[in-house]
JSON list of C-alpha atoms in Angstrom, two decimals:
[
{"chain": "X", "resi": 72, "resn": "UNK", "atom": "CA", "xyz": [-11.03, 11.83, 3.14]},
{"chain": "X", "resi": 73, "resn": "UNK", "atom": "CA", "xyz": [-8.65, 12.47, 0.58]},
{"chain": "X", "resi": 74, "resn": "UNK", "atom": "CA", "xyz": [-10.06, 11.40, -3.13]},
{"chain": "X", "resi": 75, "resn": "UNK", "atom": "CA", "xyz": [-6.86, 9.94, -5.50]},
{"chain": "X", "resi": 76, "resn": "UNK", "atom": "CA", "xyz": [-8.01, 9.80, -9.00]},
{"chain": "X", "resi": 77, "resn": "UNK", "atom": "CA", "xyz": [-5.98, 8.66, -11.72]},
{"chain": "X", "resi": 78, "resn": "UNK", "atom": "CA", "xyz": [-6.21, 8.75, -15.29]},
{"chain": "X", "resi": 79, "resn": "UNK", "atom": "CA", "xyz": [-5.83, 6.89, -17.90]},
{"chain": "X", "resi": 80, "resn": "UNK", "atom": "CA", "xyz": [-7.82, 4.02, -15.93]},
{"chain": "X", "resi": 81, "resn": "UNK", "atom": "CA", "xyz": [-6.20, 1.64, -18.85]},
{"chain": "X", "resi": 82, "resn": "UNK", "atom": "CA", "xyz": [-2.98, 2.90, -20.71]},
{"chain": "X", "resi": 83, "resn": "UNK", "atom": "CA", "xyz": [-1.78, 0.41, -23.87]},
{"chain": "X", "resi": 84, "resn": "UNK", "atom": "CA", "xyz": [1.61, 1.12, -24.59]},
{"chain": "X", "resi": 85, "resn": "UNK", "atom": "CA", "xyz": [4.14, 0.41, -27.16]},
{"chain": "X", "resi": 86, "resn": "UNK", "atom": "CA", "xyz": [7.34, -1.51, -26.18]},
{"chain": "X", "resi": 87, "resn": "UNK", "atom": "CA", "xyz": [10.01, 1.52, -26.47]},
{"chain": "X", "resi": 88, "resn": "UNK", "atom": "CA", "xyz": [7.76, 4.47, -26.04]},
{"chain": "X", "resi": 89, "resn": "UNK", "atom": "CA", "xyz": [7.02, 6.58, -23.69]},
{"chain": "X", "resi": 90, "resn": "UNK", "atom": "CA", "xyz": [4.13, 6.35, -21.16]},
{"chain": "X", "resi": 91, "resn": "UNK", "atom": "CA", "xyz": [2.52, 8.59, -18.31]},
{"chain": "X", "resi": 92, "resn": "UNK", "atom": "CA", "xyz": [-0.14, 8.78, -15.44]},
{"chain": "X", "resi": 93, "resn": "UNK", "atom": "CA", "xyz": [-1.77, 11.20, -14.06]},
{"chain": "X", "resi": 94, "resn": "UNK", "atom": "CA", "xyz": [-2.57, 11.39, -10.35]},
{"chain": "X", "resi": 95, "resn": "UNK", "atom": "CA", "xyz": [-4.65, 14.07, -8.79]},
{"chain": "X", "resi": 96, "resn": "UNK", "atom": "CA", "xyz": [-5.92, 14.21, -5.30]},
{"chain": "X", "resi": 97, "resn": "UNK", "atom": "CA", "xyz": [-9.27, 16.41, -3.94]},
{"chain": "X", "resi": 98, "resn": "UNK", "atom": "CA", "xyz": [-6.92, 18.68, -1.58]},
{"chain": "X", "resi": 99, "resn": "UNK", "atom": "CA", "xyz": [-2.93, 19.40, -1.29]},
{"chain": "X", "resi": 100, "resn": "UNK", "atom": "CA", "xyz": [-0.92, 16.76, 0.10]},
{"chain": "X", "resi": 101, "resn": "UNK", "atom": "CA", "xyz": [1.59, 19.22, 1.39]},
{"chain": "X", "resi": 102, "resn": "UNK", "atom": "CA", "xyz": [2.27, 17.58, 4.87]},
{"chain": "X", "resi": 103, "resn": "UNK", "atom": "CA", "xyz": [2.76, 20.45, 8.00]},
{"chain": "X", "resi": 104, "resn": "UNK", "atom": "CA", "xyz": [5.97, 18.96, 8.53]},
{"chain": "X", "resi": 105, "resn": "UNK", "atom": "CA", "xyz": [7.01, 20.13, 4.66]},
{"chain": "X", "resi": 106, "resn": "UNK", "atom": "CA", "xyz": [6.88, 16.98, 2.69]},
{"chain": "X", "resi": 107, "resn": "UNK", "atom": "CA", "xyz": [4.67, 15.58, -0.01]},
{"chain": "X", "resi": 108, "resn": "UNK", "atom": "CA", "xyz": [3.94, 11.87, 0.46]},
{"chain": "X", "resi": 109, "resn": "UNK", "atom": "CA", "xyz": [3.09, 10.60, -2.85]},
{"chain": "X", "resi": 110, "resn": "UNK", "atom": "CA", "xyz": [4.03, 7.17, -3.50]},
{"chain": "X", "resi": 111, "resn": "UNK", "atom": "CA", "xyz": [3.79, 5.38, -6.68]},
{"chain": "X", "resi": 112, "resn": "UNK", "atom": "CA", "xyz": [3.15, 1.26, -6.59]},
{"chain": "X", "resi": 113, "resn": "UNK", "atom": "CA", "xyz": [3.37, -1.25, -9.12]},
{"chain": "X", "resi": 114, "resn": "UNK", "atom": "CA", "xyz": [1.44, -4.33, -9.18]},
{"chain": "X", "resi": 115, "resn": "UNK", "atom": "CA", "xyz": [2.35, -7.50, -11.35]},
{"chain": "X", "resi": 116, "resn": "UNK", "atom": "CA", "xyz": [-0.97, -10.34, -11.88]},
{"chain": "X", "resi": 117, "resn": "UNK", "atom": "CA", "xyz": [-0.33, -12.13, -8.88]},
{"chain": "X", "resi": 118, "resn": "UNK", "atom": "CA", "xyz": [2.04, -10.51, -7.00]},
{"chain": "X", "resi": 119, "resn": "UNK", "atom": "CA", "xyz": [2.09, -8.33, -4.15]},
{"chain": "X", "resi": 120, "resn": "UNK", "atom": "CA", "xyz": [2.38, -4.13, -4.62]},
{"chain": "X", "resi": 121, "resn": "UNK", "atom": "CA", "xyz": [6.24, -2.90, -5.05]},
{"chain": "X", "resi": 122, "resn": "UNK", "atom": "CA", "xyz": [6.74, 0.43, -4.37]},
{"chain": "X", "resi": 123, "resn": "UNK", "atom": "CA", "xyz": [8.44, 2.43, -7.05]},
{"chain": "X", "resi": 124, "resn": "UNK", "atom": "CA", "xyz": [8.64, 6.19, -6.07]},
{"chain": "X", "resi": 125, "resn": "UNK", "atom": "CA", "xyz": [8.05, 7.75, -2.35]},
{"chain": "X", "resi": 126, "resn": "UNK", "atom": "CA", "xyz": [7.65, 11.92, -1.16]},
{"chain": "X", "resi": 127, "resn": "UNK", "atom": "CA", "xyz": [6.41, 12.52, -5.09]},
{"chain": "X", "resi": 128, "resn": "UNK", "atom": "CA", "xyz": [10.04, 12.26, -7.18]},
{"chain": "X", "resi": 129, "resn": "UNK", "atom": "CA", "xyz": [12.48, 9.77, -4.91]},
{"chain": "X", "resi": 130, "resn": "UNK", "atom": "CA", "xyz": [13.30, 6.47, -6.89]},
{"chain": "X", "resi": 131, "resn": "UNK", "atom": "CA", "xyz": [13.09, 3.15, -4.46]},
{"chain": "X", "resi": 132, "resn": "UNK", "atom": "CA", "xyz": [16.52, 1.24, -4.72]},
{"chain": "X", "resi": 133, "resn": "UNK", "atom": "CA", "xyz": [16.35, -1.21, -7.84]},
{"chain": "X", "resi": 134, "resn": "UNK", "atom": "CA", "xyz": [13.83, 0.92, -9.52]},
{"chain": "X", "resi": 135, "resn": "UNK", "atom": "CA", "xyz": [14.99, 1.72, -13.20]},
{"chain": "X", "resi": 136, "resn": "UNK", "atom": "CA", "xyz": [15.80, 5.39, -13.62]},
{"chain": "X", "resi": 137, "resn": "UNK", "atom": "CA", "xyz": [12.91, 5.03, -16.69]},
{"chain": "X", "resi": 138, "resn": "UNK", "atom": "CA", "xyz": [10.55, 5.53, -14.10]},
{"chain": "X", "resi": 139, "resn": "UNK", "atom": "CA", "xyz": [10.86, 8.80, -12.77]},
{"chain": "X", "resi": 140, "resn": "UNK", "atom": "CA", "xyz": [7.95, 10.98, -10.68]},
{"chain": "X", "resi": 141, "resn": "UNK", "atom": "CA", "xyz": [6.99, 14.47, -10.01]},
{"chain": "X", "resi": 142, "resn": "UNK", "atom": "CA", "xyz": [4.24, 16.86, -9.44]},
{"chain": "X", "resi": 143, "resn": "UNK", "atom": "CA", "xyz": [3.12, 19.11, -6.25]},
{"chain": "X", "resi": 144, "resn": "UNK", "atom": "CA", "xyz": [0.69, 20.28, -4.27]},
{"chain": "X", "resi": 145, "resn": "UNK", "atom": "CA", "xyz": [-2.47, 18.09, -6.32]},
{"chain": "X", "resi": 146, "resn": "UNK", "atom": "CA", "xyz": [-1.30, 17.24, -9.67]},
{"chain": "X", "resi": 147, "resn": "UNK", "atom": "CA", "xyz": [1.10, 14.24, -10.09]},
{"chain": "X", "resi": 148, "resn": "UNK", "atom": "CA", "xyz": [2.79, 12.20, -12.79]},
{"chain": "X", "resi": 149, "resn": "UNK", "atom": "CA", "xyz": [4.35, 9.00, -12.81]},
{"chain": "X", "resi": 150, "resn": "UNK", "atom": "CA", "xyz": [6.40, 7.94, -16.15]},
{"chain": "X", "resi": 151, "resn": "UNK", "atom": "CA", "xyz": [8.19, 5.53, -18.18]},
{"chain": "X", "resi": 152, "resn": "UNK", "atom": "CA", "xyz": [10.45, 6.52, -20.53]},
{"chain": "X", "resi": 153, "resn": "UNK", "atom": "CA", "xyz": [10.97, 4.09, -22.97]},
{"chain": "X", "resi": 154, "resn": "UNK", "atom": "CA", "xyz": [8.02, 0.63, -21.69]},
{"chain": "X", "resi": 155, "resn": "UNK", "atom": "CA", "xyz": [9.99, -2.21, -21.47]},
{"chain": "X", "resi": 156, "resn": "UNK", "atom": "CA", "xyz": [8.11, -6.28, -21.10]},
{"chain": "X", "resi": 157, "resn": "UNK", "atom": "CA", "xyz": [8.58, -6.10, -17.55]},
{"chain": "X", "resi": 158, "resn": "UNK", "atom": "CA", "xyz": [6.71, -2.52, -17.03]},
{"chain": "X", "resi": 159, "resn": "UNK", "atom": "CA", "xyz": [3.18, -4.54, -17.32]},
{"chain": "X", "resi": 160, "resn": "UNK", "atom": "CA", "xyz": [0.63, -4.47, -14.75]},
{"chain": "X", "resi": 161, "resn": "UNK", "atom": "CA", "xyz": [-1.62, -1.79, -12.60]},
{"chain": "X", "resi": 162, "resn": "UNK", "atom": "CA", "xyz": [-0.04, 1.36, -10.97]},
{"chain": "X", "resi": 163, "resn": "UNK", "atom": "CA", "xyz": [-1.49, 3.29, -7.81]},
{"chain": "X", "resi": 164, "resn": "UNK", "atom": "CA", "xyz": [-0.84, 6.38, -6.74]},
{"chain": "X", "resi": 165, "resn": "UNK", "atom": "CA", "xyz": [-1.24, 6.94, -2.87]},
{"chain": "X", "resi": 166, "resn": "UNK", "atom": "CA", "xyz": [-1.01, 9.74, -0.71]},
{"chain": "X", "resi": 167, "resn": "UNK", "atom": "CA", "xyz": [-0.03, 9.54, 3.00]},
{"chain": "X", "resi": 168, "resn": "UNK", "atom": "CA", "xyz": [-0.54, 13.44, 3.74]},
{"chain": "X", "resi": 169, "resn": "UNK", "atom": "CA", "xyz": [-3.81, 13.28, 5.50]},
{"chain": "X", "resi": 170, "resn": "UNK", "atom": "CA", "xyz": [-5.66, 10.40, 7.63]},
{"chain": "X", "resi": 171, "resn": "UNK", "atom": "CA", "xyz": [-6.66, 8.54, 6.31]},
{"chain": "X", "resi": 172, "resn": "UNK", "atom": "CA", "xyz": [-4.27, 6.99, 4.01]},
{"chain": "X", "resi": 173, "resn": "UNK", "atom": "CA", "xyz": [-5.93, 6.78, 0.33]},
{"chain": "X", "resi": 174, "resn": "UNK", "atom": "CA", "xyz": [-4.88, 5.31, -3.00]},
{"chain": "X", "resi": 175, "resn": "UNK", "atom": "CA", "xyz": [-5.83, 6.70, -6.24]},
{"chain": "X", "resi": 176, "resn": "UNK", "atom": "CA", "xyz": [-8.06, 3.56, -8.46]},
{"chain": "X", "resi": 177, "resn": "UNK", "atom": "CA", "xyz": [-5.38, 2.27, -10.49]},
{"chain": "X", "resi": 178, "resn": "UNK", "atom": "CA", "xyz": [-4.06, 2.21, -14.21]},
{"chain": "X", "resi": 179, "resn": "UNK", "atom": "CA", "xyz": [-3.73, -0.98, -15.95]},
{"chain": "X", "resi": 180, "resn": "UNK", "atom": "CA", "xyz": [-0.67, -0.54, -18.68]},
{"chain": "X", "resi": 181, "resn": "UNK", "atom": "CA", "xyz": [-1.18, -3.45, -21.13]},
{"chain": "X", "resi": 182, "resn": "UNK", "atom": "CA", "xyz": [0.65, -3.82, -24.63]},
{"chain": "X", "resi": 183, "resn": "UNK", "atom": "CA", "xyz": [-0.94, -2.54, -27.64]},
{"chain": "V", "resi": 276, "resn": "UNK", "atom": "CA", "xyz": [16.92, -9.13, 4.37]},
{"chain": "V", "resi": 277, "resn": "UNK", "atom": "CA", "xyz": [13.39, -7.59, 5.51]},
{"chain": "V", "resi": 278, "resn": "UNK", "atom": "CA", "xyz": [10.55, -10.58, 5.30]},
{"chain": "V", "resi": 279, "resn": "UNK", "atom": "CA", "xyz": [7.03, -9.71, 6.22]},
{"chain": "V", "resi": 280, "resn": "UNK", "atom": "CA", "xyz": [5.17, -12.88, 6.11]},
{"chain": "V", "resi": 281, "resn": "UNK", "atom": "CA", "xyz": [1.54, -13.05, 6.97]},
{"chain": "V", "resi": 282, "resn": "UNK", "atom": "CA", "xyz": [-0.89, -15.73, 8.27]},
{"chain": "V", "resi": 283, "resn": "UNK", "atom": "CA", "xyz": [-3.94, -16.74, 10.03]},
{"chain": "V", "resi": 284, "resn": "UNK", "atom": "CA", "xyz": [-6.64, -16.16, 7.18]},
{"chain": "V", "resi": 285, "resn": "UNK", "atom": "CA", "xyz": [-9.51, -18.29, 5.95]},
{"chain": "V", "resi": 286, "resn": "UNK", "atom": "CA", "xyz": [-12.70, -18.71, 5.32]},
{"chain": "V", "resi": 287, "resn": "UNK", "atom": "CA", "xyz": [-15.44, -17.77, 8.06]},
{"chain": "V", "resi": 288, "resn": "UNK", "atom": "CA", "xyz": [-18.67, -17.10, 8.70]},
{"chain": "V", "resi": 289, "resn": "UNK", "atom": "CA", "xyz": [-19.98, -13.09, 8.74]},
{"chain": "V", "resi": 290, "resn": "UNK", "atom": "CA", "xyz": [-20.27, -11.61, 12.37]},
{"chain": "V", "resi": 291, "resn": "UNK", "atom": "CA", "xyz": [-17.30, -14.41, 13.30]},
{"chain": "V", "resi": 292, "resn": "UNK", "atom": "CA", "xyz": [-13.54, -12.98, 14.43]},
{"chain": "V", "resi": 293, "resn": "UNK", "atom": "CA", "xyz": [-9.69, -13.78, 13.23]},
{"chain": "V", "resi": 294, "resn": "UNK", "atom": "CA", "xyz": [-6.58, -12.64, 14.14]},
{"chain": "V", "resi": 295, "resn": "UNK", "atom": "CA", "xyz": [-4.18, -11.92, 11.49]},
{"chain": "V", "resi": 296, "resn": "UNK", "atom": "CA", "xyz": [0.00, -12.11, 11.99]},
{"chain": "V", "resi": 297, "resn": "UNK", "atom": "CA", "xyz": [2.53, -9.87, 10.41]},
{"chain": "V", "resi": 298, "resn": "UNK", "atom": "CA", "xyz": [5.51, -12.60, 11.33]},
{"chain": "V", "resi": 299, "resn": "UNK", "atom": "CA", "xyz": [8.64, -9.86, 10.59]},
{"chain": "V", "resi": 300, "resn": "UNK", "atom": "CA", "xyz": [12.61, -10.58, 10.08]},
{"chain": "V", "resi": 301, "resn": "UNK", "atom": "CA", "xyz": [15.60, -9.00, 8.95]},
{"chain": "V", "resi": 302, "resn": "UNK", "atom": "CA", "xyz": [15.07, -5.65, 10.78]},
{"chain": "V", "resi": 303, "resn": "UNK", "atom": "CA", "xyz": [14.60, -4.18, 14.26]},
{"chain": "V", "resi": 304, "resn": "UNK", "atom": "CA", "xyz": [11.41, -4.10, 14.80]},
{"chain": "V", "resi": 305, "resn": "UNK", "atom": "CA", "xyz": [10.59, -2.06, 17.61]},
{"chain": "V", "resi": 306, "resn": "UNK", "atom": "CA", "xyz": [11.93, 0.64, 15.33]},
{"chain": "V", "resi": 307, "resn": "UNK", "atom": "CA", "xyz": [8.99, 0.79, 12.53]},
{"chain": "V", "resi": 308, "resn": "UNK", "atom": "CA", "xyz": [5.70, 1.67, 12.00]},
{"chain": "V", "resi": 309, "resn": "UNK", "atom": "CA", "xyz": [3.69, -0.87, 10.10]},
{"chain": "V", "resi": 310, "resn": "UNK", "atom": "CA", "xyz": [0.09, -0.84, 7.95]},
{"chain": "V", "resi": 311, "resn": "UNK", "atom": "CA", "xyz": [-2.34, -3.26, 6.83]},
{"chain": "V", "resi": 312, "resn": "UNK", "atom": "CA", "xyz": [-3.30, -2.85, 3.38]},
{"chain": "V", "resi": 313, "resn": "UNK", "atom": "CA", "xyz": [-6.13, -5.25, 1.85]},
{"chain": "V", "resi": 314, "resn": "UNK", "atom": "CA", "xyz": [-7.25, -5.86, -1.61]},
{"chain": "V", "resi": 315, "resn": "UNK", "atom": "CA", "xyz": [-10.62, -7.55, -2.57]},
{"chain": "V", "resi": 316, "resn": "UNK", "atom": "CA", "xyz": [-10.81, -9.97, -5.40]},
{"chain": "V", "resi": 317, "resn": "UNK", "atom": "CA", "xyz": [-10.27, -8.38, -8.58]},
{"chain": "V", "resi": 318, "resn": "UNK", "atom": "CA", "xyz": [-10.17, -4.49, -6.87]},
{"chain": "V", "resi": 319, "resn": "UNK", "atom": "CA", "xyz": [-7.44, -1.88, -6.27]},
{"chain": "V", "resi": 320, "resn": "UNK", "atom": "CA", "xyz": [-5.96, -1.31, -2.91]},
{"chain": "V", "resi": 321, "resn": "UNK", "atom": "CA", "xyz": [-7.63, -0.09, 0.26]},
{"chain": "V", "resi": 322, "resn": "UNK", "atom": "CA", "xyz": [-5.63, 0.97, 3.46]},
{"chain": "V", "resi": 323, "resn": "UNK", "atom": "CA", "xyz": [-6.89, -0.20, 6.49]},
{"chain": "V", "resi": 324, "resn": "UNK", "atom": "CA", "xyz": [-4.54, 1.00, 9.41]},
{"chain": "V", "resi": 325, "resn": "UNK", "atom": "CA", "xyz": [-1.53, 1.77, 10.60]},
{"chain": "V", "resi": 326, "resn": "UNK", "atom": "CA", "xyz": [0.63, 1.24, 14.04]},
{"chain": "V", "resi": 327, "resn": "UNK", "atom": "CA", "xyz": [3.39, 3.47, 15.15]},
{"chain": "V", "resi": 328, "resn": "UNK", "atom": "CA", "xyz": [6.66, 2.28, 16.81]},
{"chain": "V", "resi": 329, "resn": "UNK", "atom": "CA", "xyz": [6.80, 2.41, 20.58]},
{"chain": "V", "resi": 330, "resn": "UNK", "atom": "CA", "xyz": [8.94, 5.14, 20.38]},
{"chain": "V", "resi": 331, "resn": "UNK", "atom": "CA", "xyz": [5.55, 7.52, 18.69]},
{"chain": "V", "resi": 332, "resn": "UNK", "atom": "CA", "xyz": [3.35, 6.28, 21.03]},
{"chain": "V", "resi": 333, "resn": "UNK", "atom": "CA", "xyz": [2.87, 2.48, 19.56]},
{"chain": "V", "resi": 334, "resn": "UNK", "atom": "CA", "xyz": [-0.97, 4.33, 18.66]},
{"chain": "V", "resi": 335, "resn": "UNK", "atom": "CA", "xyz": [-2.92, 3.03, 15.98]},
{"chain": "V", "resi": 336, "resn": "UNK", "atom": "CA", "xyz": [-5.05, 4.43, 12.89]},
{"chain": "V", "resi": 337, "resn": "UNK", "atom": "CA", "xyz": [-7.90, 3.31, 10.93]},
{"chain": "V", "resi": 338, "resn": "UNK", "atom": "CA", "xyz": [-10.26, 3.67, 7.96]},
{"chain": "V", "resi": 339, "resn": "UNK", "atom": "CA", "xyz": [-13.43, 4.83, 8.53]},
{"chain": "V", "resi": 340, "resn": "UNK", "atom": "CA", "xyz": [-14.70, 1.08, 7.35]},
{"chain": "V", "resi": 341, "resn": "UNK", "atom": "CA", "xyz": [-12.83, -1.14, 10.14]},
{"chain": "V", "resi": 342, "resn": "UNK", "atom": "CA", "xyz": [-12.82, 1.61, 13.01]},
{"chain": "V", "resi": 343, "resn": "UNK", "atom": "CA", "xyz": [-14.78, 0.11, 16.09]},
{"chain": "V", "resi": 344, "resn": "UNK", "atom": "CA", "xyz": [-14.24, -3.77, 14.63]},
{"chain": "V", "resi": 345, "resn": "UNK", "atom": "CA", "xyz": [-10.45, -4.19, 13.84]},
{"chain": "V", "resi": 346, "resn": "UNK", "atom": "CA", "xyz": [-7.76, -3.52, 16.38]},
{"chain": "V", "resi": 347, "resn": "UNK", "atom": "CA", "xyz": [-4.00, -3.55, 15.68]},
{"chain": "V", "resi": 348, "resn": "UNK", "atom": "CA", "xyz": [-1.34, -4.27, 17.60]},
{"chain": "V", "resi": 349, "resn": "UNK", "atom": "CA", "xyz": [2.23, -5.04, 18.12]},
{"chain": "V", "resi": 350, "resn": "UNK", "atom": "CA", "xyz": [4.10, -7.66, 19.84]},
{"chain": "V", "resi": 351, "resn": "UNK", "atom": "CA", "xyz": [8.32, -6.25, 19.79]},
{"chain": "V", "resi": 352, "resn": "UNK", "atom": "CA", "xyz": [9.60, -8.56, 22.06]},
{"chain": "V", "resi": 353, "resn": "UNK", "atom": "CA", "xyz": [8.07, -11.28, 19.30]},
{"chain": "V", "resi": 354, "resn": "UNK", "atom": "CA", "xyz": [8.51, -9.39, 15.98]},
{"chain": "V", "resi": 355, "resn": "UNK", "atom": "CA", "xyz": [5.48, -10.15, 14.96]},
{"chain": "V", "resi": 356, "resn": "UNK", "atom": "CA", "xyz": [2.03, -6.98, 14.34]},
{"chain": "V", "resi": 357, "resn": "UNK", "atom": "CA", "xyz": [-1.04, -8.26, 14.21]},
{"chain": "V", "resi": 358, "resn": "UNK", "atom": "CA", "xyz": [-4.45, -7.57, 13.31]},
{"chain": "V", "resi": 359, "resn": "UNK", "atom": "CA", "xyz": [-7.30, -8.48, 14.89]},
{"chain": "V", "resi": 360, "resn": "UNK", "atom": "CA", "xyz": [-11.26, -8.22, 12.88]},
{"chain": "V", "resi": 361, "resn": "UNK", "atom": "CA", "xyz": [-14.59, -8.52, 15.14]},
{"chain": "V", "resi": 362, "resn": "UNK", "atom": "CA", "xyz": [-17.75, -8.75, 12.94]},
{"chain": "V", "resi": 363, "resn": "UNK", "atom": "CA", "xyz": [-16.39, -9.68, 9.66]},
{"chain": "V", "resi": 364, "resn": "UNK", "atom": "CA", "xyz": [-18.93, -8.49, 7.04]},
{"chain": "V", "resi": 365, "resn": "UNK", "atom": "CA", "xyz": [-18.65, -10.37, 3.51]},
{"chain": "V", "resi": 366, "resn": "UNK", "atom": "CA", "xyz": [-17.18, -7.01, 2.09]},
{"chain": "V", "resi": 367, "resn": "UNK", "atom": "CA", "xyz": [-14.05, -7.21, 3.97]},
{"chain": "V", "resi": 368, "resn": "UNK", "atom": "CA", "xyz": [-13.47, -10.25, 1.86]},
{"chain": "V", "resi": 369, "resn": "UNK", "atom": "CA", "xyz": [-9.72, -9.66, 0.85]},
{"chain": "V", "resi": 370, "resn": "UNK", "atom": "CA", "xyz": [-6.03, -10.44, 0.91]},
{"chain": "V", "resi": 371, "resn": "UNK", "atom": "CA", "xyz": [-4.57, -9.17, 3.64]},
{"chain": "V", "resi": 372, "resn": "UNK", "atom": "CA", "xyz": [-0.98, -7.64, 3.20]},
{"chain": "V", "resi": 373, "resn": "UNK", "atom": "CA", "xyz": [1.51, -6.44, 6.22]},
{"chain": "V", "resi": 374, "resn": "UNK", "atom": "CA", "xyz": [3.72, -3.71, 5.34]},
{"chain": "V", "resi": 375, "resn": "UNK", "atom": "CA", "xyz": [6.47, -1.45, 6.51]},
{"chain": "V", "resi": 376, "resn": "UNK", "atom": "CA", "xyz": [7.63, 1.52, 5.83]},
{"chain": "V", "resi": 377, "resn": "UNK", "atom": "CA", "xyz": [10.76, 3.17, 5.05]},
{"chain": "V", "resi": 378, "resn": "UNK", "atom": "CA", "xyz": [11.40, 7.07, 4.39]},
{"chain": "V", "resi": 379, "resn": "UNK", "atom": "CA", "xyz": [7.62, 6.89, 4.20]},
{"chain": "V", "resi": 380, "resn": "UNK", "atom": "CA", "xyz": [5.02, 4.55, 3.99]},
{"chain": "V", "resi": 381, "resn": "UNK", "atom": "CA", "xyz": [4.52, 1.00, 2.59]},
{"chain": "V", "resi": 382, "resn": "UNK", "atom": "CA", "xyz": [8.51, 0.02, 1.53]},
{"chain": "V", "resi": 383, "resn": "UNK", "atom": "CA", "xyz": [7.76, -3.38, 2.38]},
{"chain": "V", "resi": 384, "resn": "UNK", "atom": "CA", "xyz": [4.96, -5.77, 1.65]},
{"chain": "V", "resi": 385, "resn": "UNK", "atom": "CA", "xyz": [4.54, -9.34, 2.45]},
{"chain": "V", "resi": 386, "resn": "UNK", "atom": "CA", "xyz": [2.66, -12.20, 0.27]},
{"chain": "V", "resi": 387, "resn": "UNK", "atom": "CA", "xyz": [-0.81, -11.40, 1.95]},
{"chain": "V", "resi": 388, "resn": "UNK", "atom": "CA", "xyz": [-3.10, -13.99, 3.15]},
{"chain": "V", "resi": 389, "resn": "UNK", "atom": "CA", "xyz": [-6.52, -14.22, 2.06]},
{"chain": "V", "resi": 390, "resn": "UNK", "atom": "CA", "xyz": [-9.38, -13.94, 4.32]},
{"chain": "V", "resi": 391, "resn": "UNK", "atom": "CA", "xyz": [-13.06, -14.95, 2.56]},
{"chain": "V", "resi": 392, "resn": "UNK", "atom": "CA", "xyz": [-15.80, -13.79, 4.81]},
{"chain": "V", "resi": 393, "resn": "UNK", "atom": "CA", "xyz": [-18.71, -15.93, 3.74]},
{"chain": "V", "resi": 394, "resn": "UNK", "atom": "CA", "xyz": [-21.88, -18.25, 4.99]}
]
């Protein structure tokens, strides 16, 4: 199986400043068909996973352009440009290269 | 608007079965693949499967920890996936979410429903 790991495994952040987390995965997720599926989720305490960025770098619709992704072949980085309020809760990397489908551990981003 | 809206979990006893439902709107749904994604209390996200459309075969994947005891499948005519556990174990303890993809995988989630495996 494909091992996610992500790091910082707790970010505090600054309302206004920038932030950033690092995914890395134990092999490349370059699909045979050409593609890189990375995905990026954010989860809110109590709420259900919302996907944020798909195929390493593609924003989902409504997603502010201060989150922005990119990265290839192991090493990938989500980030925030400036944290807003609403940017609170844990992200997960997950990669849907290989069978089966794994997600990286999570990073909590909490306010300093 | 594309609703996934799960059901059918509970509490019950270890070895015991239940049948999940993925209850889908706002979309064709013959047209999708869909995957089951759990999360135990307090813990990150763990895939469990995946079904493809009809049109890929309508075959089914698993992790390694539900192969041989959960079974997915897919009712188009109905709109509705579902999942089906044999031998719950107290570590599949979980919400349960039902998801969809779109330009690749898990788009859409639904609320989950929370299954407690315990004696």
């Amino acid at each position: 199986d494909v091992m996610m790991t992500q790091s910082p495994l707790s970010l505090p952040v600054t309302l206004g400043q920038p932030a950033s987390i690092s995914c890395r995965s134990s092999q490349s997720l370059v699909h045979s068909d050409g593609n890189t599926y990375l995905n990026w989720f954010q989860q809110r305490p109590g709420q259900s996973p919302r996907r944020l960025i798909y195929k390493v770098s593609n924003r989902d619709s409504g997603v502010p352009d201060r989150f922005s992704g990119s990265g290839s072949g192991t090493d990938f980085t989500l980030k925030i440009s400036r944290v807003e309020a609403e940017d609170f809760g844990v992200y997960y990397c997950m990669q849907g290269s290989h069978w089966p489908v794994t997600f990286g551990p999570g990073t909590k981003v909490d306010f300093k | 608007e594309v609703q996934l809206v799960e059901s059918g979990g509970g509490l019950v006893q270890p070895g015991r079965s239940l049948r999940l439902s993925c209850t889908t709107s706002g979309f064709t749904f013959g047209d999708y693949a869909l995957s089951w994604v759990r999360q135990a209390p307090g813990k990150g996200l763990d895939w469990v499967g995946y079904i493809r459309s009809k049109a890929y075969g309508g075959t089914a994947e698993y992790a390694a920890s539900v192969k041989g005891r959960f079974t997915i499948s897919r009712d188009d005519s109905k709109s509705i996936a579902y999942l089906q556990m044999n031998s719950l174990k107290t570590e599949d303890t979980a919400v349960y979410y039902c998801t969809r993809d779109d330009a690749s995988m898990l788009k859409y989630w639904g609320q989950g429903t929370l299954v407690t495996v315990s004696s």
